[in-house]
XYZ file of C-alpha atoms in Angstrom:
190
model
C -222.525 -28.881 25.075
C -218.538 -26.393 26.313
C -219.902 -23.265 26.741
C -223.421 -24.766 28.971
C -220.928 -26.939 30.942
C -218.677 -24.149 31.829
C -222.302 -22.112 32.609
C -222.951 -25.330 35.013
C -219.766 -24.888 36.923
C -219.695 -21.750 37.343
C -222.895 -20.815 39.066
C -222.392 -24.670 41.339
C -219.494 -22.743 41.792
C -221.856 -19.620 43.305
C -224.269 -21.015 44.964
C -221.365 -22.896 46.926
C -219.685 -19.661 47.723
C -223.157 -18.499 48.466
C -223.548 -21.442 51.117
C -220.213 -20.613 53.303
C -221.103 -16.601 53.757
C -224.032 -17.801 54.806
C -222.630 -20.481 57.655
C -219.717 -17.367 57.948
C -222.000 -14.709 58.886
C -224.274 -17.572 61.600
C -221.258 -17.845 62.793
C -220.489 -14.023 63.636
C -221.565 -12.925 66.285
C -221.955 -9.418 64.099
C -222.577 -9.955 60.798
C -221.293 -6.228 59.878
C -217.657 -7.411 60.212
C -214.831 -9.850 61.619
C -214.399 -9.178 65.240
C -211.050 -8.304 65.510
C -210.432 -11.130 68.425
C -212.250 -13.782 66.747
C -210.908 -15.801 62.921
C -213.354 -17.542 60.747
C -210.817 -20.826 59.826
C -212.515 -23.318 57.158
C -211.815 -27.585 58.593
C -209.771 -28.179 55.479
C -210.094 -32.123 56.599
C -209.869 -34.807 60.065
C -208.278 -37.305 61.716
C -208.661 -40.021 59.198
C -208.774 -42.706 63.106
C -211.160 -43.721 64.599
C -208.701 -43.297 67.957
C -208.167 -39.620 67.454
C -210.747 -36.582 67.319
C -209.411 -33.901 65.175
C -209.693 -31.390 62.338
C -207.672 -29.720 60.788
C -207.897 -25.881 59.257
C -206.826 -23.412 57.131
C -205.103 -20.398 59.667
C -202.088 -20.698 60.784
C -199.549 -18.766 62.866
C -199.238 -16.312 60.017
C -202.794 -14.986 61.110
C -202.190 -14.848 65.129
C -202.769 -18.382 66.125
C -200.994 -20.544 68.034
C -201.373 -23.518 70.375
C -204.269 -23.314 73.563
C -206.939 -20.668 71.381
C -210.947 -21.651 71.776
C -212.260 -23.069 68.580
C -216.028 -22.569 68.643
C -218.518 -22.452 67.025
C -222.532 -20.590 66.918
C -223.765 -23.614 68.243
C -221.068 -23.950 71.345
C -217.285 -25.249 71.917
C -215.165 -27.642 69.015
C -211.616 -27.487 71.673
C -208.972 -26.283 70.881
C -205.326 -25.660 69.085
C -203.048 -28.206 69.736
C -200.243 -27.894 66.884
C -199.890 -24.284 64.795
C -198.465 -23.811 61.990
C -197.512 -20.837 59.241
C -201.017 -21.590 57.413
C -203.244 -24.420 59.459
C -203.880 -25.377 62.729
C -204.802 -28.981 64.433
C -207.929 -28.784 66.886
C -208.017 -31.166 69.470
C -212.454 -31.280 69.384
C -213.494 -31.713 72.989
C -215.108 -35.252 72.532
C -211.104 -36.455 72.390
C -210.894 -38.874 75.480
C -207.177 -36.937 75.816
C -209.416 -33.307 76.017
C -210.781 -32.048 79.675
C -212.620 -28.550 80.189
C -213.299 -27.188 83.596
C -216.558 -26.548 83.274
C -220.493 -26.193 85.415
C -223.966 -26.182 85.374
C -226.305 -23.356 83.366
C -228.733 -23.826 86.675
C -226.909 -24.388 89.935
C -223.002 -23.923 89.145
C -221.162 -26.858 90.292
C -218.095 -27.172 89.158
C -217.307 -30.547 87.032
C -214.587 -31.761 84.404
C -216.043 -32.085 80.555
C -213.866 -35.486 79.634
C -213.737 -36.726 75.740
C -215.106 -40.080 74.924
C -213.944 -40.620 72.113
C -216.658 -40.728 70.898
C -219.472 -38.287 69.997
C -219.613 -37.754 74.051
C -218.652 -35.873 76.711
C -218.336 -37.058 80.835
C -219.449 -34.487 83.596
C -216.783 -35.842 86.000
C -216.161 -35.387 89.330
C -220.070 -34.107 90.375
C -220.741 -35.151 93.637
C -223.126 -37.491 94.138
C -225.836 -35.185 96.236
C -225.531 -32.598 93.789
C -228.687 -31.769 92.517
C -227.915 -32.188 88.960
C -230.808 -32.843 86.346
C -231.248 -33.922 82.205
C -231.175 -31.129 80.624
C -229.477 -28.779 81.955
C -226.179 -27.000 80.505
C -222.857 -27.638 80.375
C -220.739 -24.078 79.695
C -216.990 -23.769 79.950
C -216.266 -22.330 83.621
C -212.756 -20.391 82.450
C -210.422 -22.087 84.564
C -207.844 -23.596 83.649
C -206.369 -20.342 80.755
C -207.735 -22.491 77.468
C -211.176 -21.695 77.599
C -213.656 -18.957 78.850
C -215.483 -18.722 81.125
C -218.884 -19.258 79.809
C -219.183 -21.107 76.442
C -221.354 -23.479 76.174
C -220.156 -26.911 75.829
C -222.652 -29.047 76.255
C -226.339 -30.638 77.041
C -226.833 -32.914 80.583
C -229.112 -35.971 78.345
C -228.048 -39.786 80.592
C -227.329 -39.541 85.045
C -226.171 -42.920 86.951
C -226.642 -42.351 90.407
C -224.185 -46.140 91.273
C -224.981 -47.016 94.571
C -221.123 -46.914 95.374
C -218.878 -44.144 94.843
C -218.383 -40.798 95.070
C -219.409 -39.033 91.695
C -222.527 -39.203 89.481
C -221.605 -40.637 85.561
C -223.825 -38.079 83.319
C -223.246 -38.339 80.120
C -223.635 -34.797 77.782
C -224.211 -34.875 73.999
C -221.664 -31.740 73.171
C -223.973 -28.440 71.366
C -221.472 -28.604 68.275
C -222.353 -30.680 65.852
C -218.824 -32.180 64.907
C -220.463 -33.993 61.519
C -221.016 -31.095 59.877
C -218.685 -28.981 60.417
C -216.694 -26.636 57.254
C -216.388 -23.163 59.096
C -215.387 -22.500 62.261
C -213.951 -18.955 65.119
C -210.344 -19.307 66.623
C -210.598 -16.992 70.134
C -208.336 -14.655 69.220
C -205.909 -12.559 72.797
């Protein structure tokens, strides 16, 4: 009975290792090897409060990772590192209300700022009332501000409200990455 239990445990470990390798392979643009400017990291923790949207990853300064580096998945931007120690880093997610990413609409190139809502959405701020945008438009990082490189996918416009008064549209963006299912991420290293 003990032998069967041990075999079952070993099989489970192998299946989990295989699943992890499959997820990492999907993250990397080149499946042959890890590019020099990307570091694969595993999410090892989440902030337990409802006010903060952060995750902890298992790499830090020992692996060349430091504050203000961009964190992504194959789906798009996750956030950026706000604190790093030797073996661990803290990542502020783009959905956190303290997060702001200089952004633009992929098609029209209209600029704005993607600001976290504290929930599972982002607001596109400072888009003029007369700007022609629509639901389904793709939002990308603009490259301004120095933290996020240009052209990374942030999300897709899900709702637009034009107020009768005011200068800017109220635009909600659904992030392209699925934050509730984060297991492995990529850190862009200079």
